[in-house]
Tab-separated table of C-alpha atoms in Angstrom:
chain	number	residue	atom	x	y	z
A	1	MET	CA	127.984	39.518	101.081
A	2	SER	CA	124.613	40.654	102.280
A	3	LYS	CA	126.425	42.484	105.230
A	4	ARG	CA	128.566	44.262	102.786
A	5	ARG	CA	125.606	45.162	100.548
A	6	SER	CA	123.821	46.522	103.780
A	7	ASP	CA	126.870	48.470	104.548
A	8	TRP	CA	126.985	50.145	101.218
A	9	GLU	CA	123.277	51.031	101.257
A	10	SER	CA	123.655	52.586	104.542
A	11	ARG	CA	126.271	55.068	103.356
A	12	PRO	CA	124.877	58.702	102.924
A	13	GLN	CA	125.864	58.702	99.247
A	14	ALA	CA	123.638	55.467	98.683
A	15	ARG	CA	120.972	56.731	100.872
A	16	PHE	CA	120.880	60.210	98.817
A	17	ARG	CA	120.583	58.235	95.576
A	18	LYS	CA	117.745	55.993	97.082
A	19	TRP	CA	116.172	59.362	98.299
A	20	TYR	CA	116.510	60.948	94.866
A	21	LYS	CA	115.371	57.972	92.831
A	22	GLU	CA	112.319	57.254	95.251
A	23	GLY	CA	110.652	60.066	93.683
A	24	PHE	CA	110.316	58.791	90.316
A	25	LEU	CA	109.325	55.087	91.620
A	26	ALA	CA	105.758	56.045	91.372
A	27	LEU	CA	106.129	57.472	87.790
A	28	ASP	CA	107.724	54.205	86.626
A	29	ASN	CA	104.783	52.214	88.049
A	30	GLU	CA	102.700	54.317	86.037
A	31	ILE	CA	104.705	53.978	82.808
A	32	ILE	CA	104.356	50.161	83.223
A	33	ASP	CA	100.669	50.478	83.848
A	34	HIS	CA	100.054	52.465	80.771
A	35	LEU	CA	102.204	50.295	78.425
A	36	THR	CA	100.278	46.903	79.583
A	37	ARG	CA	96.865	48.680	79.030
A	38	THR	CA	97.627	49.796	75.581
A	39	THR	CA	98.466	46.407	74.264
A	40	GLU	CA	95.202	44.901	75.814
A	41	LEU	CA	92.484	47.371	74.855
A	42	PRO	CA	92.115	46.821	71.125
A	43	GLU	CA	92.643	43.087	71.131
A	44	ASN	CA	89.537	42.526	73.344
A	45	ILE	CA	87.373	44.401	71.131
A	46	GLU	CA	88.677	42.464	67.958
A	47	ASP	CA	87.866	39.166	69.683
A	48	ARG	CA	84.406	40.388	70.320
A	49	LEU	CA	83.943	41.364	66.742
A	50	ILE	CA	84.896	38.016	65.200
A	51	ALA	CA	82.344	36.271	67.803
A	52	GLN	CA	79.538	38.379	67.116
A	53	GLN	CA	78.993	39.217	63.406
A	54	GLU	CA	75.562	40.429	63.731
A	55	GLU	CA	76.354	43.302	65.940
A	56	MET	CA	79.036	44.255	63.648
A	57	THR	CA	77.964	47.926	63.048
A	58	SER	CA	77.480	48.843	66.563
A	59	ARG	CA	80.750	46.998	67.644
A	60	GLN	CA	82.610	48.919	64.745
A	61	HIS	CA	81.232	52.237	66.229
A	62	GLU	CA	82.221	51.118	69.605
A	63	ARG	CA	85.405	50.433	68.505
A	64	THR	CA	86.120	53.571	66.590
A	65	LEU	CA	85.159	55.208	69.842
A	66	ALA	CA	87.541	53.213	71.867
A	67	LEU	CA	90.385	53.934	69.386
A	68	GLU	CA	89.578	57.601	69.406
A	69	ARG	CA	89.829	57.580	73.064
A	70	LEU	CA	93.028	55.553	72.948
A	71	ASP	CA	94.489	58.084	70.427
A	72	GLN	CA	93.828	60.716	72.609
A	73	TYR	CA	94.962	58.943	75.574
A	74	ASN	CA	98.221	58.322	73.583
A	75	MET	CA	98.481	61.747	72.525
A	76	LEU	CA	98.505	63.000	76.128
A	77	ALA	CA	100.593	59.892	77.341
A	78	TRP	CA	104.009	61.598	77.198
A	79	ALA	CA	102.857	64.527	79.027
A	80	ARG	CA	101.354	62.316	81.624
A	81	THR	CA	104.121	59.991	82.247
A	82	ARG	CA	107.554	60.695	80.798
A	83	GLY	CA	107.237	64.426	80.533
A	84	ARG	CA	106.208	64.713	84.127
A	85	LYS	CA	109.033	62.715	85.025
A	86	ALA	CA	111.296	64.925	83.195
A	87	ILE	CA	109.816	67.933	84.436
A	88	SER	CA	110.108	66.670	88.188
A	89	ARG	CA	114.049	65.800	87.232
A	90	LEU	CA	114.417	69.260	85.834
A	91	TYR	CA	112.751	70.780	89.054
A	92	VAL	CA	115.456	68.903	91.060
A	93	ILE	CA	118.236	69.868	88.983
A	94	LEU	CA	117.018	73.242	88.656
A	95	ALA	CA	116.478	73.878	92.522
A	96	LEU	CA	120.046	72.381	93.152
A	97	ALA	CA	121.619	74.681	90.518
A	98	LEU	CA	119.814	77.572	91.858
A	99	GLY	CA	120.761	77.116	95.517
A	100	ALA	CA	124.357	76.610	94.527
A	101	MET	CA	124.174	79.799	92.278
A	102	MET	CA	122.891	81.582	95.328
A	103	ILE	CA	125.626	80.252	97.794
A	104	PHE	CA	128.189	81.161	95.219
A	105	PHE	CA	127.034	84.606	94.579
A	106	LEU	CA	126.790	85.302	98.238
A	107	LEU	CA	130.283	83.953	99.192
A	108	GLU	CA	131.397	86.041	96.385
A	109	THR	CA	129.999	89.159	97.555
A	110	VAL	CA	131.304	88.378	101.074
A	111	ALA	CA	134.797	87.950	99.822
A	112	LEU	CA	134.790	90.994	97.884
A	113	MET	CA	133.479	93.256	100.783
A	114	PRO	CA	136.122	95.323	102.404
A	115	ARG	CA	137.507	94.352	105.890
A	116	PHE	CA	135.480	95.412	108.885
A	117	GLY	CA	136.851	98.817	109.973
A	118	ASP	CA	138.939	99.387	106.925
A	119	PRO	CA	139.629	103.046	106.545
A	120	ALA	CA	139.995	102.744	102.859
A	121	THR	CA	136.481	102.068	102.056
A	122	PRO	CA	134.028	104.626	100.320
A	123	GLY	CA	131.821	104.685	103.222
A	124	ALA	CA	134.654	105.983	105.521
A	125	ASN	CA	134.755	109.599	104.183
A	126	ILE	CA	134.772	112.966	105.801
A	127	VAL	CA	131.023	112.584	106.511
A	128	SER	CA	131.117	109.496	108.909
A	129	GLU	CA	134.271	110.875	110.408
A	130	ARG	CA	132.490	114.121	111.659
A	131	TYR	CA	129.605	112.028	112.977
A	132	ILE	CA	131.954	109.824	114.889
A	133	THR	CA	134.128	112.589	116.219
A	134	LYS	CA	131.788	115.429	116.698
A	135	GLY	CA	128.355	113.750	116.935
A	136	LEU	CA	128.354	113.761	120.837
A	137	GLU	CA	129.416	117.257	120.947
A	138	GLU	CA	127.030	118.690	118.395
A	139	THR	CA	123.900	116.541	119.066
A	140	GLY	CA	124.356	115.538	122.782
A	141	ALA	CA	123.150	111.989	122.119
A	142	THR	CA	125.184	109.168	123.286
A	143	ASN	CA	123.476	106.841	120.773
A	144	ILE	CA	125.248	108.008	117.564
A	145	VAL	CA	122.460	106.555	115.442
A	146	ALA	CA	119.811	108.651	117.092
A	147	GLY	CA	121.958	111.770	116.816
A	148	MET	CA	122.441	111.039	113.046
A	149	ILE	CA	118.693	110.371	112.220
A	150	LEU	CA	116.970	112.997	114.278
A	151	ASP	CA	119.529	115.581	114.222
A	152	TYR	CA	121.933	115.445	111.032
A	153	ARG	CA	119.366	113.854	108.578
A	154	ALA	CA	116.152	114.767	110.450
A	155	PHE	CA	114.488	115.968	107.491
A	156	ASP	CA	114.897	112.282	106.076
A	157	THR	CA	113.094	110.949	109.343
A	158	LEU	CA	110.249	113.565	108.865
A	159	GLY	CA	109.652	111.987	105.426
A	160	GLU	CA	109.736	108.574	106.766
A	161	SER	CA	106.985	109.349	109.344
A	162	THR	CA	104.978	111.343	106.527
A	163	VAL	CA	105.077	108.230	104.485
A	164	LEU	CA	104.035	105.978	107.243
A	165	PHE	CA	101.108	108.606	107.805
A	166	ILE	CA	100.203	108.676	104.199
A	167	ALA	CA	100.190	104.810	103.858
A	168	ALA	CA	97.816	104.875	106.961
A	169	SER	CA	95.516	107.210	105.163
A	170	ALA	CA	95.378	105.332	101.947
A	171	VAL	CA	94.559	102.106	103.762
A	172	LEU	CA	92.030	104.114	105.581
A	173	ILE	CA	90.470	105.244	102.377
A	174	LEU	CA	90.493	101.745	100.856
A	175	LEU	CA	89.457	99.554	103.535
A	176	ARG	CA	87.290	101.666	105.924
A	177	ILE	CA	83.656	100.846	105.732
A	178	ASP	CA	81.622	103.974	106.368
A	179	ARG	CA	78.047	104.093	108.041
A	180	ASN	CA	75.053	105.445	106.655
A	181	LYS	CA	74.235	109.230	106.861
A	182	ASP	CA	71.803	108.739	110.086
A	183	GLY	CA	74.464	106.628	111.828
A	184	SER	CA	72.992	103.183	111.244
A	185	PRO	CA	75.520	100.579	110.094
A	186	VAL	CA	75.502	99.455	106.346
A	187	GLN	CA	74.978	95.819	105.354
A	188	GLU	CA	78.806	95.552	104.491
A	189	LEU	CA	79.562	96.481	108.061
A	190	ILE	CA	77.162	93.944	109.541
A	191	ALA	CA	78.697	91.290	107.648
A	192	ALA	CA	82.167	92.397	108.537
A	193	GLU	CA	81.303	92.192	112.273
A	194	SER	CA	79.793	88.997	112.141
A	195	ASP	CA	82.517	87.644	109.977
A	196	ASP	CA	85.037	88.869	112.358
A	197	ARG	CA	86.447	86.172	114.546
A	198	HIS	CA	83.501	83.744	113.350
A	199	TYR	CA	85.603	80.830	114.292
A	200	GLU	CA	88.138	82.300	116.625
A	201	PRO	CA	88.021	81.868	120.524
A	202	ARG	CA	86.227	85.101	121.350
A	203	ASN	CA	86.641	85.485	125.111
A	204	ASP	CA	89.532	83.325	125.948
A	205	ARG	CA	90.130	83.424	129.814
A	206	ILE	CA	93.975	82.362	129.164
A	207	LEU	CA	94.605	84.901	126.643
A	208	GLN	CA	92.920	87.714	128.675
A	209	GLY	CA	94.500	86.687	131.953
A	210	SER	CA	98.136	86.806	130.164
A	211	ALA	CA	97.343	90.028	128.029
A	212	MET	CA	96.364	91.738	131.267
A	213	ILE	CA	99.749	90.830	132.672
A	214	LEU	CA	101.739	91.482	129.518
A	215	THR	CA	100.147	94.502	127.968
A	216	PRO	CA	101.221	96.988	130.705
A	217	ILE	CA	104.925	95.535	130.672
A	218	ILE	CA	105.116	95.787	126.765
A	219	PHE	CA	103.904	99.184	127.116
A	220	LEU	CA	106.362	100.065	129.745
A	221	TYR	CA	109.081	98.505	127.609
A	222	GLY	CA	108.255	100.476	124.366
A	223	ILE	CA	108.032	103.643	126.357
A	224	TYR	CA	111.469	102.854	127.889
A	225	ILE	CA	112.992	102.296	124.305
A	226	ILE	CA	111.376	105.756	123.169
A	227	LEU	CA	112.440	107.611	126.138
A	228	ASN	CA	116.031	106.173	126.125
A	229	GLY	CA	116.441	106.410	122.361
A	230	HIS	CA	119.262	109.064	122.540
A	231	LEU	CA	121.408	106.853	125.131
A	232	SER	CA	120.892	103.453	124.119
A	233	PRO	CA	119.980	101.441	120.779
A	234	GLY	CA	116.441	101.961	120.100
A	235	GLY	CA	114.383	105.047	119.453
A	236	GLY	CA	111.012	105.978	118.044
A	237	PHE	CA	110.585	103.476	115.237
A	238	SER	CA	111.405	100.432	117.376
A	239	GLY	CA	109.657	101.669	120.510
A	240	GLY	CA	106.494	102.562	118.524
A	241	ALA	CA	106.519	99.075	117.075
A	242	ILE	CA	106.589	97.478	120.646
A	243	ILE	CA	103.899	99.585	121.845
A	244	SER	CA	101.623	98.925	118.767
A	245	ALA	CA	102.275	95.012	119.600
A	246	GLY	CA	101.052	95.715	122.926
A	247	LEU	CA	97.911	97.422	121.596
A	248	ILE	CA	97.303	94.682	119.134
A	249	LEU	CA	97.596	92.100	121.934
A	250	TYR	CA	95.042	93.787	123.997
A	251	LEU	CA	92.650	94.181	121.021
A	252	ASP	CA	92.982	90.480	120.508
A	253	ALA	CA	92.281	89.685	123.947
A	254	PHE	CA	89.456	91.906	124.776
A	255	GLY	CA	87.918	92.681	121.514
A	256	PHE	CA	86.930	95.858	119.490
A	257	ASP	CA	84.456	96.952	122.075
A	258	LYS	CA	86.869	97.427	124.857
A	259	ALA	CA	89.808	98.717	122.659
A	260	GLY	CA	87.407	101.294	121.071
A	261	ARG	CA	87.175	103.003	124.599
A	262	PHE	CA	90.503	104.495	124.293
A	263	PHE	CA	91.408	104.236	120.578
A	264	THR	CA	89.310	105.700	118.120
A	265	TYR	CA	89.550	107.492	114.770
A	266	LYS	CA	89.504	110.730	116.629
A	267	THR	CA	92.620	109.469	118.541
A	268	PHE	CA	94.417	108.407	115.466
A	269	THR	CA	93.800	111.689	113.648
A	270	TRP	CA	94.505	114.140	116.463
A	271	VAL	CA	97.830	111.966	117.794
A	272	SER	CA	99.100	111.843	114.207
A	273	PHE	CA	98.334	115.378	113.362
A	274	PHE	CA	100.072	116.785	116.761
A	275	SER	CA	103.073	114.538	116.324
A	276	LEU	CA	103.785	115.242	112.785
A	277	SER	CA	103.124	118.985	113.082
A	278	PHE	CA	105.248	119.005	116.201
A	279	TYR	CA	108.053	117.304	114.336
A	280	ALA	CA	107.787	119.577	111.219
A	281	LEU	CA	107.478	122.778	113.465
A	282	ALA	CA	110.524	121.898	115.656
A	283	LYS	CA	112.601	120.768	112.859
A	284	ALA	CA	111.699	123.903	110.793
A	285	TYR	CA	113.020	126.127	113.841
A	286	SER	CA	116.043	124.087	114.437
A	287	PHE	CA	116.948	124.373	110.746
A	288	TYR	CA	116.204	127.912	110.406
A	289	CYS	CA	118.390	128.590	113.277
A	290	GLY	CA	121.286	126.231	112.101
A	291	ALA	CA	121.201	127.945	108.623
A	292	ASN	CA	121.370	131.412	109.637
A	293	ASN	CA	123.875	130.867	112.419
A	294	LEU	CA	121.559	132.075	115.056
A	295	PRO	CA	121.393	130.459	118.874
A	296	SER	CA	118.613	127.981	118.714
A	297	GLY	CA	118.456	128.201	122.674
A	298	ILE	CA	117.714	124.545	122.984
A	299	PRO	CA	119.991	123.273	125.767
A	300	LEU	CA	121.829	120.050	124.824
A	301	GLY	CA	122.463	119.061	128.480
A	302	THR	CA	124.905	116.674	129.662
A	303	PRO	CA	125.691	113.701	127.623
A	304	GLY	CA	124.309	110.633	129.277
A	305	ALA	CA	121.591	112.123	131.304
A	306	ILE	CA	118.030	111.313	130.428
A	307	LEU	CA	117.159	114.902	129.684
A	308	SER	CA	119.845	115.837	127.135
A	309	GLY	CA	120.383	115.698	123.542
A	310	GLY	CA	118.136	118.757	122.731
A	311	LEU	CA	115.266	118.079	120.543
A	312	ILE	CA	116.185	114.413	120.145
A	313	MET	CA	113.772	112.767	122.902
A	314	PRO	CA	110.780	114.855	121.899
A	315	LEU	CA	110.965	114.072	118.396
A	316	ASN	CA	111.513	110.427	119.281
A	317	ILE	CA	108.453	110.449	121.131
A	318	ALA	CA	106.565	112.076	118.120
A	319	VAL	CA	107.744	109.235	115.836
A	320	GLY	CA	106.859	106.609	117.997
A	321	MET	CA	103.271	107.864	118.535
A	322	VAL	CA	102.883	108.044	114.876
A	323	VAL	CA	104.511	104.507	114.244
A	324	ALA	CA	102.367	102.915	117.100
A	325	CYS	CA	99.080	104.480	115.776
A	326	THR	CA	99.930	103.730	112.296
A	327	MET	CA	100.489	99.839	112.903
A	328	TYR	CA	97.506	99.540	115.127
A	329	ILE	CA	95.055	100.984	112.562
A	330	PHE	CA	96.825	98.802	109.843
A	331	TYR	CA	95.786	95.777	111.826
A	332	ALA	CA	92.279	97.055	112.764
A	333	LEU	CA	91.434	97.782	109.015
A	334	PHE	CA	92.925	94.562	107.549
A	335	ARG	CA	90.975	92.735	109.969
A	336	LYS	CA	87.563	94.245	110.388
A	337	GLY	CA	87.674	97.371	108.042
A	338	GLY	CA	87.132	99.655	110.964
A	339	LEU	CA	87.801	100.472	114.607
B	1	MET	CA	138.884	76.957	137.493
B	2	LEU	CA	135.762	78.959	137.714
B	3	ASP	CA	135.913	80.103	134.051
B	4	TRP	CA	136.266	76.521	133.009
B	5	LEU	CA	133.278	75.544	135.048
B	6	ARG	CA	131.458	78.478	133.463
B	7	PHE	CA	132.482	77.652	130.005
B	8	ILE	CA	131.493	73.749	130.246
B	9	LEU	CA	128.183	74.839	131.751
B	10	THR	CA	127.408	77.332	129.053
B	11	THR	CA	128.417	75.070	126.151
B	12	GLY	CA	126.441	72.252	127.698
B	13	PHE	CA	123.326	74.309	128.011
B	14	LEU	CA	123.577	76.031	124.633
B	15	ILE	CA	124.160	72.601	123.004
B	16	SER	CA	121.154	71.087	124.549
B	17	GLY	CA	119.083	73.814	123.688
B	18	LEU	CA	120.095	73.647	120.086
B	19	ILE	CA	119.499	69.867	120.014
B	20	ILE	CA	115.869	70.625	121.366
B	21	LEU	CA	115.415	73.219	118.774
B	22	LEU	CA	116.528	71.088	115.998
B	23	THR	CA	114.338	68.315	117.015
B	24	SER	CA	111.312	70.696	117.263
B	25	VAL	CA	112.259	71.752	113.496
B	26	ILE	CA	112.330	68.219	112.446
B	27	GLY	CA	109.172	67.539	114.032
B	28	LEU	CA	107.626	70.557	112.665
B	29	TYR	CA	108.181	69.334	109.044
B	30	LYS	CA	107.651	65.690	109.634
B	31	PHE	CA	104.264	65.825	111.156
B	32	ASP	CA	101.039	66.054	109.329
B	33	TYR	CA	98.550	67.246	111.714
B	34	VAL	CA	98.217	70.775	113.293
B	35	LEU	CA	98.084	69.586	116.708
B	36	ASN	CA	101.299	67.370	116.560
B	37	ARG	CA	103.259	70.149	114.660
B	38	MET	CA	101.912	72.760	117.351
B	39	HIS	CA	103.282	70.338	120.166
B	40	ALA	CA	106.576	70.231	118.438
B	41	ALA	CA	106.996	74.080	117.671
B	42	ALA	CA	105.842	74.747	121.336
B	43	MET	CA	108.690	72.370	122.597
B	44	GLY	CA	111.116	74.443	120.906
B	45	ASP	CA	109.816	77.575	121.858
B	46	THR	CA	109.915	76.907	125.552
B	47	LEU	CA	112.259	74.154	126.554
B	48	GLY	CA	114.874	74.947	123.695
B	49	ILE	CA	115.009	78.689	124.227
B	50	LEU	CA	115.019	78.199	128.085
B	51	PHE	CA	118.070	76.144	127.770
B	52	CYS	CA	119.835	78.575	125.410
B	53	LEU	CA	118.973	81.567	127.310
B	54	ILE	CA	120.193	79.628	130.517
B	55	GLY	CA	123.392	79.206	128.829
B	56	LEU	CA	123.541	82.664	127.960
B	57	THR	CA	122.748	83.870	131.495
B	58	ILE	CA	125.510	81.828	132.906
B	59	SER	CA	128.008	83.185	130.605
B	60	ALA	CA	126.634	86.759	130.914
B	61	PRO	CA	129.523	89.315	131.775
B	62	ASP	CA	127.304	91.486	134.203
B	63	ILE	CA	124.490	90.572	136.740
B	64	TRP	CA	122.195	93.258	134.894
B	65	VAL	CA	122.427	91.125	131.639
B	66	ALA	CA	121.773	88.046	133.448
B	67	LEU	CA	118.612	89.656	134.938
B	68	LYS	CA	117.386	90.887	131.711
B	69	LEU	CA	117.966	87.416	130.189
B	70	LEU	CA	115.764	86.053	132.893
B	71	LEU	CA	113.133	88.529	132.220
B	72	ILE	CA	113.208	87.394	128.462
B	73	ILE	CA	112.761	83.964	129.635
B	74	ALA	CA	109.798	84.778	131.897
B	75	PHE	CA	108.183	86.735	128.941
B	76	LEU	CA	108.579	83.776	126.514
B	77	TRP	CA	107.214	81.313	128.930
B	78	PHE	CA	104.303	83.634	129.225
B	79	ALA	CA	103.771	84.257	125.535
B	80	SER	CA	104.470	80.986	123.981
B	81	PRO	CA	102.115	78.532	125.711
B	82	VAL	CA	99.377	81.018	125.404
B	83	SER	CA	99.909	81.075	121.563
B	84	SER	CA	99.906	77.294	121.504
B	85	HIS	CA	96.746	77.212	123.387
B	86	LEU	CA	95.044	79.650	120.937
B	87	ILE	CA	96.147	77.507	117.964
B	88	ALA	CA	95.037	74.221	119.560
B	89	ARG	CA	91.549	75.738	120.635
B	90	LEU	CA	91.354	77.163	117.172
B	91	GLU	CA	91.733	73.673	115.681
B	92	VAL	CA	89.331	72.199	118.260
B	93	THR	CA	86.660	74.788	117.432
B	94	ILE	CA	86.739	74.505	113.482
B	95	ASN	CA	87.416	70.902	113.075
B	96	PRO	CA	84.629	68.636	114.278
B	97	HIS	CA	86.650	65.360	113.465
B	98	TRP	CA	89.859	66.473	115.534
B	99	GLN	CA	89.853	63.607	117.724
B	100	GLN	CA	89.962	60.952	114.804
B	101	LEU	CA	93.318	60.110	113.298
B	102	PRO	CA	93.994	62.535	110.328
B	103	PRO	CA	93.434	60.874	107.059
B	104	LYS	CA	96.377	59.165	104.952
B	105	GLU	CA	95.428	61.154	101.580
B	106	ASN	CA	98.327	63.558	102.204
B	107	ALA	CA	100.950	60.922	102.266
B	108	GLY	CA	99.671	59.323	99.103
B	109	GLU	CA	99.292	62.401	97.324
B	110	GLU	CA	102.952	63.387	97.435
B	111	GLU	CA	104.045	60.129	96.022
B	112	ALA	CA	101.718	59.260	93.247
B	113	PRO	CA	99.330	62.052	92.273
């Protein structure tokens, strides 16, 4: 019999029930505790009242106080025991219902989606057909996505880069701590500098050693992704993010003093300014020529070669520089309020 | 024959890597203390990913893909232990009682607050 019982208890269903009920065991104990206490408290007080008649008035006062407290306790008792139990049950049920609902809706959405490569979808219209058939010929980029975002829809990408630049400027306005007019640091800046990495390991040899090896490799990889953006997946945004990760690693390992030697506000300003203005001017020239049916004079090169794709590679470089500077300056501003 | 050998090796490495990753995830959620949890997470980040990537390297269609995967293994084995070391050093720096056992109050709080 006991073996059968233990067999039943080791079943997953029984174990799930045990797990589900164990959470309420403590609450059950609390309810029992509460019920026993309410019966004992007034009886004790009444016994003492009978025994000591001369202290009647003070005892009476005590008793009323105790009863008041008891009333208050009883008033909140539901919320303390049964209410909490109901709410925790409700949480479990709601969590399960929400999870089931999410799963149901996601599966429903997947089931309603068109088959992969279906020609009858609204997305497969004349525009995407033109991208696929004539993209290589018109843009010179083997990576069709690069050809799309930096040639057909270059205006959109300019907007994205500008949004990044504006976000960085807004964060700069909000978080930057200025110095005094004579160049001496204000109190806030001193506090921020002493607070920066108050507890963190400051000059960690292991981190510095690995950063010395890893940072150049990360930079090289980011540059490769940017320069190869028109040939393989990648491009300015992802390459710029990788370069900024390398910059942040260097900053973490060696601190603001060493990172400030090559990256200051001036660097940020000029790099962003030149990248964005180059982007805007180059694309304005290209749009102007395209709209008026003029020859733009930009050679497309042989598809697949590194120097091909017309303006795509320089535009990738510009976008990558803006992204790298923006992400790095975000990190520096949120950490210390300055470079 | 060689294809079958490759398939078996790939599957074995991938499954053992996934088991180690699962172990590390369970440990990450079961343990209470920072250093224990860091140990569990670091184990998944190094050994589990190493096994998974070795499995993918064996099944790679091209020698260049395999070399790139080996480079990823080298990068992860550089980066992950260093991050674990930084977490451990931060804990040792800010917690003066790190050598004592962690208090049991966390376990009690969840059952009966």
